[in-house]
mmCIF file of C-alpha atoms and ligand atoms in Angstrom:
data_model
loop_
_atom_site.group_PDB
_atom_site.id
_atom_site.type_symbol
_atom_site.label_atom_id
_atom_site.label_comp_id
_atom_site.label_asym_id
_atom_site.label_seq_id
_atom_site.Cartn_x
_atom_site.Cartn_y
_atom_site.Cartn_z
ATOM 1 C CA UNK A 1448 93.980 24.129 62.234
ATOM 2 C CA UNK A 1449 90.669 25.433 63.603
ATOM 3 C CA UNK A 1450 88.719 27.319 60.637
ATOM 4 C CA UNK A 1451 85.952 29.663 61.362
ATOM 5 C CA UNK A 1452 82.225 28.619 61.039
ATOM 6 C CA UNK A 1453 79.786 30.371 58.522
ATOM 7 C CA UNK A 1454 77.891 31.854 61.536
ATOM 8 C CA UNK A 1455 81.029 33.417 63.305
ATOM 9 C CA UNK A 1456 82.194 34.810 59.881
ATOM 10 C CA UNK A 1457 78.873 36.316 59.254
ATOM 11 C CA UNK A 1458 78.964 38.048 62.639
ATOM 12 C CA UNK A 1459 82.681 39.196 62.104
ATOM 13 C CA UNK A 1460 81.735 40.508 58.560
ATOM 14 C CA UNK A 1461 78.507 42.140 59.651
ATOM 15 C CA UNK A 1462 80.364 44.184 62.235
ATOM 16 C CA UNK A 1463 82.399 45.908 59.482
ATOM 17 C CA UNK A 1464 80.096 45.545 56.582
ATOM 18 C CA UNK A 1465 76.656 46.126 57.792
ATOM 19 C CA UNK A 1466 76.347 49.547 56.375
ATOM 20 C CA UNK A 1467 77.983 48.486 52.757
ATOM 21 C CA UNK A 1468 76.666 45.068 51.919
ATOM 22 C CA UNK A 1469 72.959 43.848 52.128
ATOM 23 C CA UNK A 1470 72.298 41.406 54.927
ATOM 24 C CA UNK A 1471 71.222 38.428 52.682
ATOM 25 C CA UNK A 1472 74.403 38.948 50.549
ATOM 26 C CA UNK A 1473 76.530 38.911 53.672
ATOM 27 C CA UNK A 1474 74.999 35.683 54.951
ATOM 28 C CA UNK A 1475 75.656 34.066 51.483
ATOM 29 C CA UNK A 1476 79.070 35.517 51.136
ATOM 30 C CA UNK A 1477 79.959 34.155 54.843
ATOM 31 C CA UNK A 1478 78.860 30.557 53.787
ATOM 32 C CA UNK A 1479 81.302 30.851 50.721
ATOM 33 C CA UNK A 1480 84.067 32.343 52.981
ATOM 34 C CA UNK A 1481 83.755 29.471 55.470
ATOM 35 C CA UNK A 1482 84.455 27.071 52.564
ATOM 36 C CA UNK A 1483 87.512 29.173 51.564
ATOM 37 C CA UNK A 1484 88.984 28.993 55.108
ATOM 38 C CA UNK A 1485 88.584 25.322 55.356
ATOM 39 C CA UNK A 1486 90.148 24.670 51.955
ATOM 40 C CA UNK A 1487 92.920 27.251 52.780
ATOM 41 C CA UNK A 1488 93.838 25.240 55.812
ATOM 42 C CA UNK A 1489 93.615 21.762 54.000
ATOM 43 C CA UNK A 1490 95.971 22.945 51.453
ATOM 44 C CA UNK A 1491 98.335 25.074 53.603
ATOM 45 C CA UNK A 1492 97.733 28.156 51.644
ATOM 46 C CA UNK A 1493 98.193 31.800 52.190
ATOM 47 C CA UNK A 1494 95.784 34.225 50.836
ATOM 48 C CA UNK A 1495 97.063 37.643 49.704
ATOM 49 C CA UNK A 1496 94.586 40.341 48.746
ATOM 50 C CA UNK A 1497 94.960 43.549 46.900
ATOM 51 C CA UNK A 1498 93.287 46.677 48.411
ATOM 52 C CA UNK A 1499 90.861 46.660 45.385
ATOM 53 C CA UNK A 1500 89.146 43.449 46.415
ATOM 54 C CA UNK A 1501 85.463 43.378 46.954
ATOM 55 C CA UNK A 1502 84.607 44.121 50.777
ATOM 56 C CA UNK A 1503 83.230 40.572 51.528
ATOM 57 C CA UNK A 1504 86.490 39.160 50.342
ATOM 58 C CA UNK A 1505 88.620 41.538 51.682
ATOM 59 C CA UNK A 1506 87.307 41.307 55.417
ATOM 60 C CA UNK A 1507 86.910 37.836 55.472
ATOM 61 C CA UNK A 1508 89.637 35.144 54.063
ATOM 62 C CA UNK A 1509 92.872 36.965 53.459
ATOM 63 C CA UNK A 1510 95.895 36.476 55.629
ATOM 64 C CA UNK A 1511 97.402 39.829 54.394
ATOM 65 C CA UNK A 1512 95.874 42.821 52.583
ATOM 66 C CA UNK A 1513 97.800 45.459 50.979
ATOM 67 C CA UNK A 1514 99.317 47.347 48.012
ATOM 68 C CA UNK A 1515 101.572 45.794 45.246
ATOM 69 C CA UNK A 1516 104.804 46.377 47.137
ATOM 70 C CA UNK A 1517 103.377 45.110 50.493
ATOM 71 C CA UNK A 1518 102.089 41.828 48.772
ATOM 72 C CA UNK A 1519 105.164 41.274 46.835
ATOM 73 C CA UNK A 1520 107.140 41.213 50.197
ATOM 74 C CA UNK A 1521 104.690 38.969 51.868
ATOM 75 C CA UNK A 1522 104.782 36.427 48.745
ATOM 76 C CA UNK A 1523 108.563 36.625 48.945
ATOM 77 C CA UNK A 1524 108.727 35.367 52.458
ATOM 78 C CA UNK A 1525 105.734 33.032 52.946
ATOM 79 C CA UNK A 1526 106.401 29.413 54.046
ATOM 80 C CA UNK A 1527 102.978 28.156 53.139
ATOM 81 C CA UNK A 1528 102.790 25.728 50.121
ATOM 82 C CA UNK A 1529 100.325 27.478 48.169
ATOM 83 C CA UNK A 1530 99.910 31.289 47.474
ATOM 84 C CA UNK A 1531 96.435 32.318 46.443
ATOM 85 C CA UNK A 1532 96.889 35.797 44.927
ATOM 86 C CA UNK A 1533 93.390 37.735 44.926
ATOM 87 C CA UNK A 1534 94.625 40.376 42.490
ATOM 88 C CA UNK A 1535 95.613 40.574 39.002
ATOM 89 C CA UNK A 1536 98.061 38.378 36.865
ATOM 90 C CA UNK A 1537 101.186 40.586 36.864
ATOM 91 C CA UNK A 1538 100.917 40.517 40.907
ATOM 92 C CA UNK A 1539 100.610 36.646 40.993
ATOM 93 C CA UNK A 1540 103.475 36.228 38.419
ATOM 94 C CA UNK A 1541 105.568 38.484 40.783
ATOM 95 C CA UNK A 1542 104.753 36.141 43.720
ATOM 96 C CA UNK A 1543 105.768 33.179 41.604
ATOM 97 C CA UNK A 1544 109.035 34.936 40.640
ATOM 98 C CA UNK A 1545 109.854 35.976 44.086
ATOM 99 C CA UNK A 1546 108.937 32.499 45.620
ATOM 100 C CA UNK A 1547 109.313 29.916 42.932
ATOM 101 C CA UNK A 1548 109.112 26.720 44.989
ATOM 102 C CA UNK A 1549 105.411 27.633 45.957
ATOM 103 C CA UNK A 1550 102.088 26.863 43.968
ATOM 104 C CA UNK A 1551 100.804 30.336 42.942
ATOM 105 C CA UNK A 1552 97.174 30.389 42.111
ATOM 106 C CA UNK A 1553 95.329 33.209 40.446
ATOM 107 C CA UNK A 1554 91.525 32.871 41.091
ATOM 108 C CA UNK A 1555 90.677 34.127 37.577
ATOM 109 C CA UNK A 1556 91.847 32.969 34.190
ATOM 110 C CA UNK A 1557 92.613 36.344 32.846
ATOM 111 C CA UNK A 1558 92.580 39.262 35.357
ATOM 112 C CA UNK A 1559 94.869 41.204 33.203
ATOM 113 C CA UNK A 1560 95.999 44.950 33.268
ATOM 114 C CA UNK A 1561 95.977 47.574 30.525
ATOM 115 C CA UNK A 1562 99.384 48.819 31.781
ATOM 116 C CA UNK A 1563 100.903 45.394 31.554
ATOM 117 C CA UNK A 1564 99.520 44.774 28.160
ATOM 118 C CA UNK A 1565 100.687 48.286 26.805
ATOM 119 C CA UNK A 1566 104.384 47.028 26.522
ATOM 120 C CA UNK A 1567 106.439 43.900 25.297
ATOM 121 C CA UNK A 1568 109.793 42.642 26.110
ATOM 122 C CA UNK A 1569 110.702 43.603 22.461
ATOM 123 C CA UNK A 1570 109.574 47.206 23.135
ATOM 124 C CA UNK A 1571 111.996 47.304 25.992
ATOM 125 C CA UNK A 1572 114.960 45.850 23.901
ATOM 126 C CA UNK A 1573 114.097 48.594 21.185
ATOM 127 C CA UNK A 1574 114.279 51.379 23.656
ATOM 128 C CA UNK A 1575 117.672 49.932 25.120
ATOM 129 C CA UNK A 1576 119.129 49.930 21.553
ATOM 130 C CA UNK A 1577 117.847 53.418 20.992
ATOM 131 C CA UNK A 1578 119.164 54.780 24.365
ATOM 132 C CA UNK A 1579 122.206 52.559 25.078
ATOM 133 C CA UNK A 1580 123.512 52.574 28.620
ATOM 134 C CA UNK A 1581 120.335 54.394 30.134
ATOM 135 C CA UNK A 1582 118.833 52.082 32.959
ATOM 136 C CA UNK A 1583 115.342 50.749 32.646
ATOM 137 C CA UNK A 1584 112.832 51.088 35.437
ATOM 138 C CA UNK A 1585 109.627 49.064 34.885
ATOM 139 C CA UNK A 1586 106.526 49.584 36.951
ATOM 140 C CA UNK A 1587 105.507 46.269 38.436
ATOM 141 C CA UNK A 1588 102.451 46.389 36.538
ATOM 142 C CA UNK A 1589 104.245 44.536 33.733
ATOM 143 C CA UNK A 1590 104.518 40.897 32.703
ATOM 144 C CA UNK A 1591 107.572 38.749 33.673
ATOM 145 C CA UNK A 1592 109.254 39.158 30.278
ATOM 146 C CA UNK A 1593 109.123 42.912 30.388
ATOM 147 C CA UNK A 1594 110.480 42.719 34.093
ATOM 148 C CA UNK A 1595 113.386 40.480 32.921
ATOM 149 C CA UNK A 1596 114.494 42.974 30.399
ATOM 150 C CA UNK A 1597 114.587 45.704 32.992
ATOM 151 C CA UNK A 1598 117.263 46.782 35.446
ATOM 152 C CA UNK A 1599 114.825 47.412 38.334
ATOM 153 C CA UNK A 1600 111.132 47.418 39.089
ATOM 154 C CA UNK A 1601 109.203 49.817 41.117
ATOM 155 C CA UNK A 1602 105.700 50.278 42.425
ATOM 156 C CA UNK A 1603 103.731 53.296 43.132
ATOM 157 C CA UNK A 1604 105.075 53.293 46.828
ATOM 158 C CA UNK A 1605 108.679 53.440 45.868
ATOM 159 C CA UNK A 1606 108.814 54.764 42.154
ATOM 160 C CA UNK A 1607 110.546 58.120 43.100
ATOM 161 C CA UNK A 1608 112.971 56.474 45.529
ATOM 162 C CA UNK A 1609 113.944 53.724 42.923
ATOM 163 C CA UNK A 1610 114.510 56.439 40.041
ATOM 164 C CA UNK A 1611 116.748 58.215 42.649
ATOM 165 C CA UNK A 1612 118.575 55.072 43.657
ATOM 166 C CA UNK A 1613 120.100 54.786 40.036
ATOM 167 C CA UNK A 1614 122.066 58.052 40.436
ATOM 168 C CA UNK A 1615 121.705 58.306 36.584
ATOM 169 C CA UNK A 1616 121.159 61.697 34.633
ATOM 170 C CA UNK A 1617 118.689 59.911 32.449
ATOM 171 C CA UNK A 1618 116.274 56.936 33.112
ATOM 172 C CA UNK A 1619 113.958 55.048 31.134
ATOM 173 C CA UNK A 1620 110.593 54.619 32.986
ATOM 174 C CA UNK A 1621 108.028 52.218 31.691
ATOM 175 C CA UNK A 1622 105.064 51.823 30.797
ATOM 176 C CA UNK A 1623 102.736 54.254 32.504
ATOM 177 C CA UNK A 1624 102.779 57.738 30.915
ATOM 178 C CA UNK A 1625 101.032 59.208 33.817
ATOM 179 C CA UNK A 1626 103.042 57.729 36.688
ATOM 180 C CA UNK A 1627 106.206 58.590 34.637
ATOM 181 C CA UNK A 1628 104.901 62.289 34.416
ATOM 182 C CA UNK A 1629 104.058 62.327 38.248
ATOM 183 C CA UNK A 1630 107.348 60.725 39.209
ATOM 184 C CA UNK A 1631 109.319 63.055 36.946
ATOM 185 C CA UNK A 1632 107.817 66.183 38.654
ATOM 186 C CA UNK A 1633 108.366 64.654 42.055
ATOM 187 C CA UNK A 1634 112.023 63.949 41.168
ATOM 188 C CA UNK A 1635 112.522 67.211 39.276
ATOM 189 C CA UNK A 1636 112.872 65.674 35.980
ATOM 190 C CA UNK A 1637 111.882 66.630 32.391
ATOM 191 C CA UNK A 1638 110.029 63.670 30.665
ATOM 192 C CA UNK A 1639 109.655 62.735 26.982
ATOM 193 C CA UNK A 1640 107.749 59.937 25.099
ATOM 194 C CA UNK A 1641 109.682 58.839 22.265
ATOM 195 C CA UNK A 1642 106.703 57.137 20.671
ATOM 196 C CA UNK A 1643 105.301 60.769 20.463
ATOM 197 C CA UNK A 1644 108.719 62.706 19.605
ATOM 198 C CA UNK A 1645 110.289 60.315 16.919
ATOM 199 C CA UNK A 1646 113.927 61.425 17.548
ATOM 200 C CA UNK A 1647 114.257 62.799 21.192
ATOM 201 C CA UNK A 1648 118.073 62.359 20.909
ATOM 202 C CA UNK A 1649 117.950 65.216 18.392
ATOM 203 C CA UNK A 1650 116.451 67.297 21.007
ATOM 204 C CA UNK A 1651 119.513 66.738 23.157
ATOM 205 C CA UNK A 1652 119.372 63.517 25.275
ATOM 206 C CA UNK A 1653 121.229 65.152 28.122
ATOM 207 C CA UNK A 1654 118.323 67.411 28.657
ATOM 208 C CA UNK A 1655 116.032 64.291 28.569
ATOM 209 C CA UNK A 1656 116.014 62.929 32.129
ATOM 210 C CA UNK A 1657 113.217 60.716 31.858
ATOM 211 C CA UNK A 1658 112.167 58.589 28.811
ATOM 212 C CA UNK A 1659 108.692 57.378 29.052
ATOM 213 C CA UNK A 1660 106.216 55.066 27.298
ATOM 214 C CA UNK A 1661 102.475 55.853 26.585
ATOM 215 C CA UNK A 1662 100.694 52.939 28.548
ATOM 216 C CA UNK A 1663 97.777 54.142 30.724
ATOM 217 C CA UNK A 1664 95.580 52.455 33.328
ATOM 218 C CA UNK A 1665 91.995 52.075 31.809
ATOM 219 C CA UNK A 1666 90.462 53.218 35.095
ATOM 220 C CA UNK A 1667 92.837 55.955 36.294
ATOM 221 C CA UNK A 1668 93.064 57.695 33.069
ATOM 222 C CA UNK A 1669 89.452 58.442 33.096
ATOM 223 C CA UNK A 1670 89.277 60.622 36.385
ATOM 224 C CA UNK A 1671 89.234 64.297 35.504
ATOM 225 C CA UNK A 1672 89.837 67.633 37.186
ATOM 226 C CA UNK A 1673 86.160 68.305 36.599
ATOM 227 C CA UNK A 1674 85.246 65.309 38.812
ATOM 228 C CA UNK A 1675 87.299 66.990 41.488
ATOM 229 C CA UNK A 1676 85.811 70.466 40.941
ATOM 230 C CA UNK A 1677 82.265 68.936 41.030
ATOM 231 C CA UNK A 1678 83.069 67.240 44.324
ATOM 232 C CA UNK A 1679 84.466 70.410 45.734
ATOM 233 C CA UNK A 1680 81.686 72.433 44.792
ATOM 234 C CA UNK A 1681 79.251 70.150 46.476
ATOM 235 C CA UNK A 1682 81.377 69.381 49.413
ATOM 236 C CA UNK A 1683 83.848 72.312 50.177
ATOM 237 C CA UNK A 1684 85.397 70.306 53.007
ATOM 238 C CA UNK A 1685 86.153 67.301 50.905
ATOM 239 C CA UNK A 1686 89.770 65.923 50.810
ATOM 240 C CA UNK A 1687 90.782 64.548 47.468
ATOM 241 C CA UNK A 1688 92.951 61.646 47.248
ATOM 242 C CA UNK A 1689 94.371 60.248 43.870
ATOM 243 C CA UNK A 1690 96.444 57.339 42.813
ATOM 244 C CA UNK A 1691 99.652 58.369 40.832
ATOM 245 C CA UNK A 1692 98.263 56.572 37.781
ATOM 246 C CA UNK A 1693 95.751 59.523 37.355
ATOM 247 C CA UNK A 1694 96.982 62.359 34.950
ATOM 248 C CA UNK A 1695 99.359 65.029 36.309
ATOM 249 C CA UNK A 1696 96.534 67.462 36.097
ATOM 250 C CA UNK A 1697 94.289 65.318 38.250
ATOM 251 C CA UNK A 1698 97.111 64.737 40.751
ATOM 252 C CA UNK A 1699 97.912 68.392 41.028
ATOM 253 C CA UNK A 1700 94.257 69.292 41.512
ATOM 254 C CA UNK A 1701 94.039 66.746 44.508
ATOM 255 C CA UNK A 1702 95.205 67.135 47.974
ATOM 256 C CA UNK A 1703 97.319 63.946 48.030
ATOM 257 C CA UNK A 1704 98.436 61.302 45.686
ATOM 258 C CA UNK A 1705 99.800 58.001 46.645
ATOM 259 C CA UNK A 1706 99.814 54.369 46.354
ATOM 260 C CA UNK A 1707 96.807 52.414 47.439
ATOM 261 C CA UNK A 1708 98.340 51.715 50.937
ATOM 262 C CA UNK A 1709 99.346 55.361 51.349
ATOM 263 C CA UNK A 1710 95.663 56.512 50.619
ATOM 264 C CA UNK A 1711 94.508 53.981 53.201
ATOM 265 C CA UNK A 1712 96.832 55.369 55.698
ATOM 266 C CA UNK A 1713 95.959 59.063 54.835
ATOM 267 C CA UNK A 1714 92.435 58.528 55.788
ATOM 268 C CA UNK A 1715 93.273 56.682 58.957
ATOM 269 C CA UNK A 1716 95.719 59.438 60.131
ATOM 270 C CA UNK A 1717 93.818 62.636 59.150
ATOM 271 C CA UNK A 1718 90.876 64.221 61.097
ATOM 272 C CA UNK A 1719 88.912 65.322 57.986
ATOM 273 C CA UNK A 1720 85.592 63.712 57.825
ATOM 274 C CA UNK A 1721 84.926 63.590 54.035
ATOM 275 C CA UNK A 1722 87.226 62.070 51.088
ATOM 276 C CA UNK A 1723 87.052 61.673 47.522
ATOM 277 C CA UNK A 1724 88.986 58.633 46.491
ATOM 278 C CA UNK A 1725 90.037 58.588 42.895
ATOM 279 C CA UNK A 1726 90.913 54.927 42.540
ATOM 280 C CA UNK A 1727 89.073 51.688 42.217
ATOM 281 C CA UNK A 1728 85.665 51.957 44.068
ATOM 282 C CA UNK A 1729 85.885 48.858 45.943
ATOM 283 C CA UNK A 1730 88.929 50.290 47.807
ATOM 284 C CA UNK A 1731 86.431 53.190 48.966
ATOM 285 C CA UNK A 1732 84.069 50.684 50.435
ATOM 286 C CA UNK A 1733 87.044 48.912 52.336
ATOM 287 C CA UNK A 1734 88.142 52.350 53.691
ATOM 288 C CA UNK A 1735 84.690 53.197 54.701
ATOM 289 C CA UNK A 1736 84.379 50.004 56.404
ATOM 290 C CA UNK A 1737 87.499 50.646 58.687
ATOM 291 C CA UNK A 1738 86.628 54.176 59.246
ATOM 292 C CA UNK A 1739 82.739 54.433 60.110
ATOM 293 C CA UNK A 1740 83.114 57.958 61.247
ATOM 294 C CA UNK A 1741 84.310 58.969 57.773
ATOM 295 C CA UNK A 1742 82.523 59.533 54.712
ATOM 296 C CA UNK A 1743 84.025 58.136 51.508
ATOM 297 C CA UNK A 1744 82.941 59.748 48.117
ATOM 298 C CA UNK A 1745 83.813 57.293 45.095
ATOM 299 C CA UNK A 1746 83.144 57.330 41.458
ATOM 300 C CA UNK A 1747 81.806 53.709 41.152
ATOM 301 C CA UNK A 1748 80.954 53.916 37.354
ATOM 302 C CA UNK A 1749 84.708 53.450 36.766
ATOM 303 C CA UNK A 1750 85.806 49.992 37.928
ATOM 304 C CA UNK A 1751 88.883 47.830 37.100
ATOM 305 C CA UNK A 1752 87.193 44.977 35.320
ATOM 306 C CA UNK A 1753 90.263 42.728 35.949
ATOM 307 C CA UNK A 1754 90.226 43.035 39.748
ATOM 308 C CA UNK A 1755 86.588 42.600 39.776
ATOM 309 C CA UNK A 1756 86.874 39.201 38.214
ATOM 310 C CA UNK A 1757 88.450 37.891 41.754
ATOM 311 C CA UNK A 1758 85.433 37.000 44.145
ATOM 312 C CA UNK A 1759 84.949 34.760 46.921
ATOM 313 C CA UNK A 1760 83.520 32.228 44.790
ATOM 314 C CA UNK A 1761 86.477 32.233 42.250
ATOM 315 C CA UNK A 1762 88.807 32.047 45.356
ATOM 316 C CA UNK A 1763 87.062 29.051 46.567
ATOM 317 C CA UNK A 1764 87.151 27.216 43.127
ATOM 318 C CA UNK A 1765 90.893 28.166 42.814
ATOM 319 C CA UNK A 1766 91.767 26.081 46.016
ATOM 320 C CA UNK A 1767 89.169 23.399 45.253
ATOM 321 C CA UNK A 1768 90.372 22.911 41.655
ATOM 322 C CA UNK A 1769 93.897 24.154 41.820
ATOM 323 C CA UNK A 1770 93.326 26.860 39.228
ATOM 324 C CA UNK A 1771 94.756 28.861 37.703
ATOM 325 C CA UNK A 1772 98.457 27.894 38.232
ATOM 326 C CA UNK A 1773 100.989 30.692 37.460
ATOM 327 C CA UNK A 1774 104.127 29.468 35.801
ATOM 328 C CA UNK A 1775 107.250 31.665 34.636
ATOM 329 C CA UNK A 1776 110.140 29.945 32.836
ATOM 330 C CA UNK A 1777 113.006 29.970 34.979
ATOM 331 C CA UNK A 1778 115.288 31.767 32.352
ATOM 332 C CA UNK A 1779 112.836 34.662 32.443
ATOM 333 C CA UNK A 1780 112.028 34.470 36.182
ATOM 334 C CA UNK A 1781 115.687 34.440 37.149
ATOM 335 C CA UNK A 1782 116.369 37.876 35.256
ATOM 336 C CA UNK A 1783 112.965 39.277 36.459
ATOM 337 C CA UNK A 1784 113.804 38.363 40.112
ATOM 338 C CA UNK A 1785 117.034 40.390 39.977
ATOM 339 C CA UNK A 1786 114.796 43.522 38.905
ATOM 340 C CA UNK A 1787 112.397 42.925 41.675
ATOM 341 C CA UNK A 1788 114.898 42.083 44.500
ATOM 342 C CA UNK A 1789 116.610 45.377 43.471
ATOM 343 C CA UNK A 1790 113.520 47.038 44.047
ATOM 344 C CA UNK A 1791 112.778 45.372 47.322
ATOM 345 C CA UNK A 1792 116.294 46.342 48.554
ATOM 346 C CA UNK A 1793 115.437 50.112 47.867
ATOM 347 C CA UNK A 1794 112.436 49.797 50.011
HETATM 348 P P1 LIG B 1475 99.274 49.908 44.219
HETATM 349 O O1 LIG B 1475 100.685 49.319 44.103
HETATM 350 O O2 LIG B 1475 99.238 51.421 44.718
HETATM 351 O O3 LIG B 1475 98.301 49.169 45.099
HETATM 352 O O4 LIG B 1475 98.603 49.970 42.857
HETATM 353 C C1 LIG B 1475 98.365 48.927 42.123
HETATM 354 C C2 LIG B 1475 97.489 49.210 41.010
HETATM 355 O O5 LIG B 1475 97.298 48.356 40.116
HETATM 356 C C3 LIG B 1475 96.785 50.371 41.045
HETATM 357 O O6 LIG B 1475 95.779 50.437 39.951
HETATM 358 FE FE1 LIG B 1476 95.734 47.606 35.911
HETATM 359 FE FE2 LIG B 1476 94.302 50.032 36.280
HETATM 360 FE FE3 LIG B 1476 93.374 47.553 36.946
HETATM 361 FE FE4 LIG B 1476 95.288 48.609 38.410
HETATM 362 S S1 LIG B 1476 93.385 49.519 38.096
HETATM 363 S S2 LIG B 1476 95.063 46.491 37.799
HETATM 364 S S3 LIG B 1476 96.521 49.621 36.828
HETATM 365 S S4 LIG B 1476 94.032 48.183 34.903
#
């Protein structure tokens, strides 16, 4: 397999990123990217990169870039021996569950997620005992054991479709409080949070069509309606795009809410010249690089510390040192796989 030289990588990256990344940094990153590509070929690896990856990584080494759903599908079908997941741990675990014979590497040791950490499998079993027979939908931003105790998973791309596919009056939807509220609104449901309402069954379970949990994304929970109002005051023509992990108030005050891929597509397909992106700042950079005629406003004081652990340097070291290998015990993986495959079948 022929790999690119540092010089040709530098030219390719410069064509996309000259306005966003200083030249000296581009040259340095191109050198690391060339090492990554050589190691990728040597190890027969595929590199999957979430939309939140830093621009120098996003526009150099990945075979595929996308949102959680997209990358899960790519992971499930790759024939390469090694999957390097440039994202966070729950995403790498999902790849391992869907394609267990591959070696899956996460380039940072931790790269967690506040949503995944907000709920345990024991919590899920507790809810099942409390609401017998009610199907459990778990956001893909959960760890393998939580998925294993769920009926079906969803991502922000397909959450409403997954809920509707269950044809059940009442659904347990975990663990993101804000995503649950937004999906409840989209599917015409009423949502309660049992950790706040101690005995929702006494309020009449038949009236409670979505039972949520109170996990939150530590990044998206911090965007406010005031941020939107400030941007609109300064730039009356701005189009506001919010990820559905933002609060219902923020999503309502925005012009569009959707998964990271849906936000990328929205900017590509609309003629407006200025956008405010309420999600991880690096994605605003990546969209700006692909749409040089459009201005992307972003709030870079709010970053995902977990996604930001993944860099070109860590990706190179992951391939060189075979780290950090993701393992999921088969007993858990088999049950989690059912929930994930059911989600992929919904679309
Ligand atoms: P997407 O599935 O929309 O890419 O979102 C993943 C995520 O973690 C957003 O914070
Ligand atoms: Fe998790 Fe939020 Fe980071 Fe996404 S942005 S990985 S939901 S902490």
